[in-house]
CSV table of C-alpha atoms in Angstrom, one decimal:
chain,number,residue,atom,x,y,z
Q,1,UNK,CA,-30.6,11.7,-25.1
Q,2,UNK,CA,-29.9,8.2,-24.6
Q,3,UNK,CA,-26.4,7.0,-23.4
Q,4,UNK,CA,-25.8,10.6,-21.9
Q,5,UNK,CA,-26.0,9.1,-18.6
Q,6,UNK,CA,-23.1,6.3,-19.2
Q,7,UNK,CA,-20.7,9.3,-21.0
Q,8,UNK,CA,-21.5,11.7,-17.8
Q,9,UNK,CA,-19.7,8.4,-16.0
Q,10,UNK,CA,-17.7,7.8,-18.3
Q,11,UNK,CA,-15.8,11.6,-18.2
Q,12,UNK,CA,-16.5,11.4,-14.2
Q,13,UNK,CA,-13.7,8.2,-14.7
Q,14,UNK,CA,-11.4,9.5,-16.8
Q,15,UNK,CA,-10.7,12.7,-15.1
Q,16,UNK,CA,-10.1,10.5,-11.7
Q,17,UNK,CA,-7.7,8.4,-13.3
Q,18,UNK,CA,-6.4,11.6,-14.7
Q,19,UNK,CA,-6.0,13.4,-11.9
Q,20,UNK,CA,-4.5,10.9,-9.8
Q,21,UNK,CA,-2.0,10.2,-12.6
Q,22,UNK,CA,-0.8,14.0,-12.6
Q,23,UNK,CA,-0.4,14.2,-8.8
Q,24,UNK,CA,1.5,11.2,-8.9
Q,25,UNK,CA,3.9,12.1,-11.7
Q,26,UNK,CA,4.7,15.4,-10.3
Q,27,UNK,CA,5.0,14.3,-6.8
Q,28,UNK,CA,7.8,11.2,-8.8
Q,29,UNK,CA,8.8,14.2,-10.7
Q,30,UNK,CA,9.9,16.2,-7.6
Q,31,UNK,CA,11.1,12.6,-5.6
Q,32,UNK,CA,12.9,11.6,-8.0
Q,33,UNK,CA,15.0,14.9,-8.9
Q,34,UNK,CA,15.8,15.3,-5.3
Q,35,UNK,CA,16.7,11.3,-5.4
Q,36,UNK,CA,19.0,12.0,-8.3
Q,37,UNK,CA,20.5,15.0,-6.2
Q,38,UNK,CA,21.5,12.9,-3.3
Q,39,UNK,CA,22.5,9.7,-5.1
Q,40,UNK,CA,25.0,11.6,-7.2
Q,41,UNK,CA,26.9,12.7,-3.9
Q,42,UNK,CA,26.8,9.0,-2.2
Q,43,UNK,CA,24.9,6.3,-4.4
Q,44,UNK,CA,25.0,3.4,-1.4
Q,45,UNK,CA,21.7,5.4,-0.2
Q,46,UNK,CA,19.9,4.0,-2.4
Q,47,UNK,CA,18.1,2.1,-0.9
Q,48,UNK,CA,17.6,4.5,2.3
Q,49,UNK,CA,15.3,6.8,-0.8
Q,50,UNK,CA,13.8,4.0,-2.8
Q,51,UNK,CA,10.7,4.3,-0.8
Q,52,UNK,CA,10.6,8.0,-0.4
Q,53,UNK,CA,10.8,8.4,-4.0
Q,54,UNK,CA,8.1,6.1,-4.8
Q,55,UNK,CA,5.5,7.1,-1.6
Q,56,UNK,CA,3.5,9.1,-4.5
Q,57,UNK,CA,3.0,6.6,-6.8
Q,58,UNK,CA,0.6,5.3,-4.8
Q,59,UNK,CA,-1.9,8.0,-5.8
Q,60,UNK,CA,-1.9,6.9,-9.0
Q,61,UNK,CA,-2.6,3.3,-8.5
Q,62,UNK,CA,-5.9,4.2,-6.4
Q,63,UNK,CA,-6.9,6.4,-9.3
Q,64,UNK,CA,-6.4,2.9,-11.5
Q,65,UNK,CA,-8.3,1.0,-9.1
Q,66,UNK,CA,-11.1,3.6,-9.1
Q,67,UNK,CA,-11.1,3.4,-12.6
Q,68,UNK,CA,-11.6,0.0,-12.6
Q,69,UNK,CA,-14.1,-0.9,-10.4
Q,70,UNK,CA,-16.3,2.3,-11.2
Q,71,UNK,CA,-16.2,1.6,-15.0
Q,72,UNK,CA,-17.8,-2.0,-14.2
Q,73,UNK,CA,-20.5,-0.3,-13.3
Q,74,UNK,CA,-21.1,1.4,-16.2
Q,75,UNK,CA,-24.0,0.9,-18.8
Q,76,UNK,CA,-25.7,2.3,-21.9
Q,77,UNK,CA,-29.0,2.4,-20.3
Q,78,UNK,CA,-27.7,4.5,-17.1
Q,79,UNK,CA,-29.7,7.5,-16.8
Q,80,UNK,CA,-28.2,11.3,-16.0
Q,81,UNK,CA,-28.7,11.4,-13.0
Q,82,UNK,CA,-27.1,8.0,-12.3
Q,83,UNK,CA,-24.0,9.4,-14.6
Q,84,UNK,CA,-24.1,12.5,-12.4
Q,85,UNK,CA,-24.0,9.8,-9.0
Q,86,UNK,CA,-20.9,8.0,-10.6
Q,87,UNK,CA,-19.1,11.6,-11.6
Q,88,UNK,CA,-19.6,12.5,-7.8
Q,89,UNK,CA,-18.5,8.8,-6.7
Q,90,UNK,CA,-15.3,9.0,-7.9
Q,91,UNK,CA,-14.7,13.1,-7.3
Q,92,UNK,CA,-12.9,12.2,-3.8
Q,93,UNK,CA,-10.5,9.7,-5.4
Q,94,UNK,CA,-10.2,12.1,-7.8
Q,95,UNK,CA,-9.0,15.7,-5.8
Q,96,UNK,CA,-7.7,13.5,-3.0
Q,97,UNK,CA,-5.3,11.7,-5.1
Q,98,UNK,CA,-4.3,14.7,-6.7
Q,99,UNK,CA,-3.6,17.0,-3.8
Q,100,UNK,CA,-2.1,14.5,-1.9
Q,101,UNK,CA,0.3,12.9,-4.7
Q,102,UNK,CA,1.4,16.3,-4.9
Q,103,UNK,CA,2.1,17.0,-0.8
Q,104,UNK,CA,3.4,14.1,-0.7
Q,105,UNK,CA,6.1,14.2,-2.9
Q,106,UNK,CA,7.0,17.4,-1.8
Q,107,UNK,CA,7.4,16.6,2.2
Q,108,UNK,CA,9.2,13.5,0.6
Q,109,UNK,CA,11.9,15.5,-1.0
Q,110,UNK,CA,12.4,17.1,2.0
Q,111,UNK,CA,13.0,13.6,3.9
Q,112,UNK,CA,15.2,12.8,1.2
Q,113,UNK,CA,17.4,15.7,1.6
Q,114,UNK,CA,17.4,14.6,5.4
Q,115,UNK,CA,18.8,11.3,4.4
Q,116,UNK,CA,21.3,12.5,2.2
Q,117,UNK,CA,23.1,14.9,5.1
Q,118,UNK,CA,22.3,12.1,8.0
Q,119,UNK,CA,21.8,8.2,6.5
Q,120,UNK,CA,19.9,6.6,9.7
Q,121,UNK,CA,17.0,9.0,9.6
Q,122,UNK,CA,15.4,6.9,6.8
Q,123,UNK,CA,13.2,4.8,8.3
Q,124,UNK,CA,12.2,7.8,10.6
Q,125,UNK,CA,11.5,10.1,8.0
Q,126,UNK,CA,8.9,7.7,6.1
Q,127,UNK,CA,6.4,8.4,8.6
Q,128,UNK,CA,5.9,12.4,7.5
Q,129,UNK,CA,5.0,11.5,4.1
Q,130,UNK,CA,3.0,8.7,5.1
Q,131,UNK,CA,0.8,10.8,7.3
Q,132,UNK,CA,0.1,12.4,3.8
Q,133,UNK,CA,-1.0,8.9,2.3
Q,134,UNK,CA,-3.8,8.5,4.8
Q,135,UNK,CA,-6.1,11.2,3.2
Q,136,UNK,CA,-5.4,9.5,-0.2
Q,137,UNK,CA,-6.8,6.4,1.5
Q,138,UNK,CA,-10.0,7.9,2.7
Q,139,UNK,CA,-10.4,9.1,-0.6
Q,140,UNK,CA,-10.3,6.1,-2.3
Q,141,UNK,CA,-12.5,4.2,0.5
Q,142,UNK,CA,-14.8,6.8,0.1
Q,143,UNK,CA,-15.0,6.6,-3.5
Q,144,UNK,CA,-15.1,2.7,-3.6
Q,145,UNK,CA,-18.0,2.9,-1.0
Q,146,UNK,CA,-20.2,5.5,-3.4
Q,147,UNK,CA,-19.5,4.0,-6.6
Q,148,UNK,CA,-20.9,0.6,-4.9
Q,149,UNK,CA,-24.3,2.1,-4.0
């Protein structure tokens, strides 16, 4: 069946970007409740859980990028197996993004909650969730390296 190939890609894509986008919004989702939480007690932190909140959103912006540069790759005349090879490509973007978007927010929240009972932890506490971010990284250097063979 022609153009099977370039829709096998096509689905491989769309559930990176997909996935990345869920583990990102329920990592914010979680971030941004526990934000709320300790800004309503002392709003001048706000800027001590700006980045806290948003470590997750990351996730989703590697997803994007994914998204991006494996859908220039993409053609009518790809055959299965080649649609199979870009589905696999993007598959570490894919679970990394989601597994860590979602650890990450949740070790956030805790940082947050660390900041809200003791202000000059903040730039301390960025490092545990950032520890997280590293896996999402080899994900997406990983994926950028397979979808450019």
């Amino acid at each position: 069946m022609e153009g099977l190939g370039q829709i096998i890609g096509i689905i491989g894509i769309a559930v990176c970007v997909l996935l990345c986008g869920i583990g990102s919004a329920l990592g914010l989702y979680k971030t941004g409740t526990a934000a709320a939480g300790v800004l309503g007690e002392d709003p001048k932190k706000f800027g001590k859980v700006l980045v806290l909140v948003l470590l997750p959103a990351t996730q989703g912006i590697y997803g994007f990028i994914i998204g991006i540069i494996a859908s220039s790759s993409l053609s009518a005349a790809m055959t299965v197996a080649q649609g199979w090879a870009m589905f696999g490509a993007v598959m570490p973007m894919a679970l990394s993004g989601l597994i860590t978007g979602i650890f990450q927010g949740k070790s956030a929240v805790n940082c947050i909650y660390a900041v809200g009972k003791q202000e000059s932890l903040g730039g301390k506490l960025i490092i545990y969730p950032a520890m997280i971010e590293f896996y999402a990284i080899l994900g997406l250097i990983i994926s950028i390296m397979l979808v450019a063979v």
